[in-house]
Amino acid sequence: MAVVTITRLARFCAAHRLHNPALGDAENARLFGKCNSPNYHGHNYTLEITIAGTPDATTGYVMDFGDLDRIVDEHCVNLLDHKNLDLDVAFLAGTLSTAENIAVACWRQLEPALRARGATLARVKLWETENNYVEYDGR
Amino acid sequence: MAVVTITRLARFCAAHRLHNPALGDAENARLFGKCNSPNYHGHNYTLEITIAGTPDATTGYVMDFGDLDRIVDEHCVNLLDHKNLDLDVAFLAGTLSTAENIAVACWRQLEPALRARGATLARVKLWETENNYVEYDGR
Amino acid sequence: MAVVTITRLARFCAAHRLHNPALGDAENARLFGKCNSPNYHGHNYTLEITIAGTPDATTGYVMDFGDLDRIVDEHCVNLLDHKNLDLDVAFLAGTLSTAENIAVACWRQLEPALRARGATLARVKLWETENNYVEYDGR
Amino acid sequence: MAVVTITRLARFCAAHRLHNPALGDAENARLFGKCNSPNYHGHNYTLEITIAGTPDATTGYVMDFGDLDRIVDEHCVNLLDHKNLDLDVAFLAGTLSTAENIAVACWRQLEPALRARGATLARVKLWETENNYVEYDGR
Amino acid sequence: MAVVTITRLARFCAAHRLHNPALGDAENARLFGKCNSPNYHGHNYTLEITIAGTPDATTGYVMDFGDLDRIVDEHCVNLLDHKNLDLDVAFLAGTLSTAENIAVACWRQLEPALRARGATLARVKLWETENNYVEYDGR
Amino acid sequence: MAVVTITRLARFCAAHRLHNPALGDAENARLFGKCNSPNYHGHNYTLEITIAGTPDATTGYVMDFGDLDRIVDEHCVNLLDHKNLDLDVAFLAGTLSTAENIAVACWRQLEPALRARGATLARVKLWETENNYVEYDGR
């Protein structure tokens, strides 16, 4: 009864800005540098979603990729792709849109939907650029 | 006595089809979609093999890459590369050739051969396309 | 009136075998080596389609990517993805499925459809593995 | 007297939106789809700058990369990185920010600066996502 | 209080040679093969530095990337980039420059500096080529 | 009679230093910066070799990849891989080892050998890092 993880990569292009409204402009500029640029900048994000489980005896799948894609699209990608993360995304409202916070918020979007489907979310990994990524495993 | 993992990437090009002979054609088509296409399709697979151990005081190696390559070639790559995973590979006979099952089967090919050589297999990771991979660590 | 090229990458996973039925088995094995493996192998192909033109004054596009995708899907990707290039693809019938021949055949599929749409196909580039590709520009 | 091209990759993260103010909202939505999303989206752009010339007998360089980087930073990257292409970039003012138009505008920024330095710009190539890019060579 | 890891990729280009001065030339050649080539060879190394922590409530950061970059540059990249790992790097003196040993040495460079800054180093990963990497997490 | 180009990627790991012995140390340091570091640094180079021709009617190949690999290995890769470009490579003797000069030298190594085999070398492209490459087509 081997436990295997499967990982799917999903991509979305979005605008954002790092700005904490509780702080003044000078403090925001000091803390966030060019990421505080007022009119937003953006990224091609890559989100890796990892599911853990035992391959099904009939299908050989831990989880059907079609089902996984539908859940990821419904709860994350369709809500994030070609959007402004600070203005357009209900599940990020009031959240500073750092990669750390986006990854945790995506976990919280995906985990209940996957659990309801009988699947176990093991990890999300979010690439912001080719030189930095974050990982979250629900702990 | 630091424990380090080393990982080698190996590549193979293979054909396969997802089809469970215990099920009818309609059920196979429903479960596997285009992966059930009757005359096979194929992939450039990338297999990452991870060994855990303490670097040897004389060589600085956890394991000599030449030895690792020979074991990976003999027990996996030479048997998989430019083959049909469903027809040509003895160690996959009777196995639905999902990435999950191939990864577990590669682990079972490699682990005893590496153990006999004094090396500890820690993880295999198999990329099927640039958008999905599976991982197995023997549990 | 700048002339710009735009390039779209499309991907398909397919099985194939190099085998010239006009030759004997020994000669096929000698010419094609492991690519002649009888039960097929396969690849994750990447096809780059390049269109040349002047950006439209109203849209800033050389060609709408949605239109381009539809033509590429209809005339290439839908016919190639998750198929056996030697058995399933009408536009490759009787063609040895080398990367060279596939690229030329894709050009011949795409060029009239794009011309009918008012677009100028400038180049196709086909990656068979990460270590080899071919290019064709219609000459 | 060999003529060689050298190419440098530069990267910038920016927000933008495709919207032609001469058209109504419905027409913009029809033409640009999700790229017309009102609050912007964004990309990790990669710009490849290609210089043609004969390697210098003393340095072996077609052009010193430090000089090239300074020109590219001054005339492109510093003006584009972590900016909104539609609001923050003087050299794109009034320009629909398609990849085609950005590439041509970057050429026009870089070509005179490089010519003044004695260098010959041969091509710019702009990647918007990993699946599409545009090229312009000044014609 | 989610615990997230953030990872930064840093790159350095360096020369090295695998040669154990306690062994004779023939034994070195046998153990290290072409990596023992007397006049050095080299690599484009990629070092991934992973920090674990809870995103700060004010900044949304586990750790400011600017701070992280300064520590990584001061304690690793500036000492390694465009250097000979066997001759120029004090923190590698007397160390066989295998990827395993470089990764452990980088950990030992980075861990105290990060701890002094209040950050928790979770993992270093070092790519030597696109086909092999090592990982170390301090155990 | 379509003319297609085929491209093969080959990789080699080498050490080098940019230093013109006709100049003083200060001038070398000024011209070459960290690339003048005295004890060498190194790179994972990728060499792309492009052949132009008409696919053979019998094989569908512009050129057999096995033959191409043998020529590239014999005349370039075996002479460059795990070597010091400034000390170990006869065909680079007296040549400043910039990417420009290495690319031209590889062309001159490969072109006669390929011509003798009936093949037409169309282009060599040399990546020094993931951020810079040079191209040469024999002109």
PDB file of C-alpha atoms in Angstrom, chain A residues 16-17 25 29-30 32-33 37 43 45 47 55 59 73 77-78 83 86 90 96 103-104 122 124 133 138:
ATOM      1  CA  HIS A  16      -0.141  42.998  -7.364  1.00  0.00           C
ATOM      2  CA  ARG A  17       1.519  45.487  -5.078  1.00  0.00           C
ATOM      3  CA  ASP A  25       3.870  55.685   2.527  1.00  0.00           C
ATOM      4  CA  ALA A  29       8.463  52.230   0.590  1.00  0.00           C
ATOM      5  CA  ARG A  30      11.147  51.287   3.102  1.00  0.00           C
ATOM      6  CA  PHE A  32       8.711  46.810   0.288  1.00  0.00           C
ATOM      7  CA  GLY A  33      11.003  48.775  -2.020  1.00  0.00           C
ATOM      8  CA  SER A  37       5.417  50.638  -6.763  1.00  0.00           C
ATOM      9  CA  HIS A  43       4.250  38.038 -12.364  1.00  0.00           C
ATOM     10  CA  TYR A  45       3.082  32.635 -11.093  1.00  0.00           C
ATOM     11  CA  LEU A  47       1.488  26.956  -8.427  1.00  0.00           C
ATOM     12  CA  PRO A  55      -2.737   4.648  -6.150  1.00  0.00           C
ATOM     13  CA  THR A  59      -7.043   3.290 -12.185  1.00  0.00           C
ATOM     14  CA  ASP A  73      -9.267  25.904 -11.565  1.00  0.00           C
ATOM     15  CA  VAL A  77      -6.642  29.570 -11.052  1.00  0.00           C
ATOM     16  CA  ASN A  78      -9.901  31.004 -12.398  1.00  0.00           C
ATOM     17  CA  LYS A  83      -6.460  39.442 -12.106  1.00  0.00           C
ATOM     18  CA  ASP A  86      -5.122  43.151  -4.328  1.00  0.00           C
ATOM     19  CA  ALA A  90     -12.212  37.764  -2.669  1.00  0.00           C
ATOM     20  CA  LEU A  96      -0.809  41.434   1.878  1.00  0.00           C
ATOM     21  CA  ALA A 103       0.409  30.182  -0.834  1.00  0.00           C
ATOM     22  CA  VAL A 104      -1.320  29.876   2.543  1.00  0.00           C
ATOM     23  CA  ALA A 122       0.090  17.531   1.048  1.00  0.00           C
ATOM     24  CA  VAL A 124       1.465  23.833  -2.195  1.00  0.00           C
ATOM     25  CA  TYR A 133       9.350  30.231  -4.381  1.00  0.00           C
ATOM     26  CA  GLY A 138      -0.703  23.064   6.226  1.00  0.00           C
TER      27      GLY A 138
END
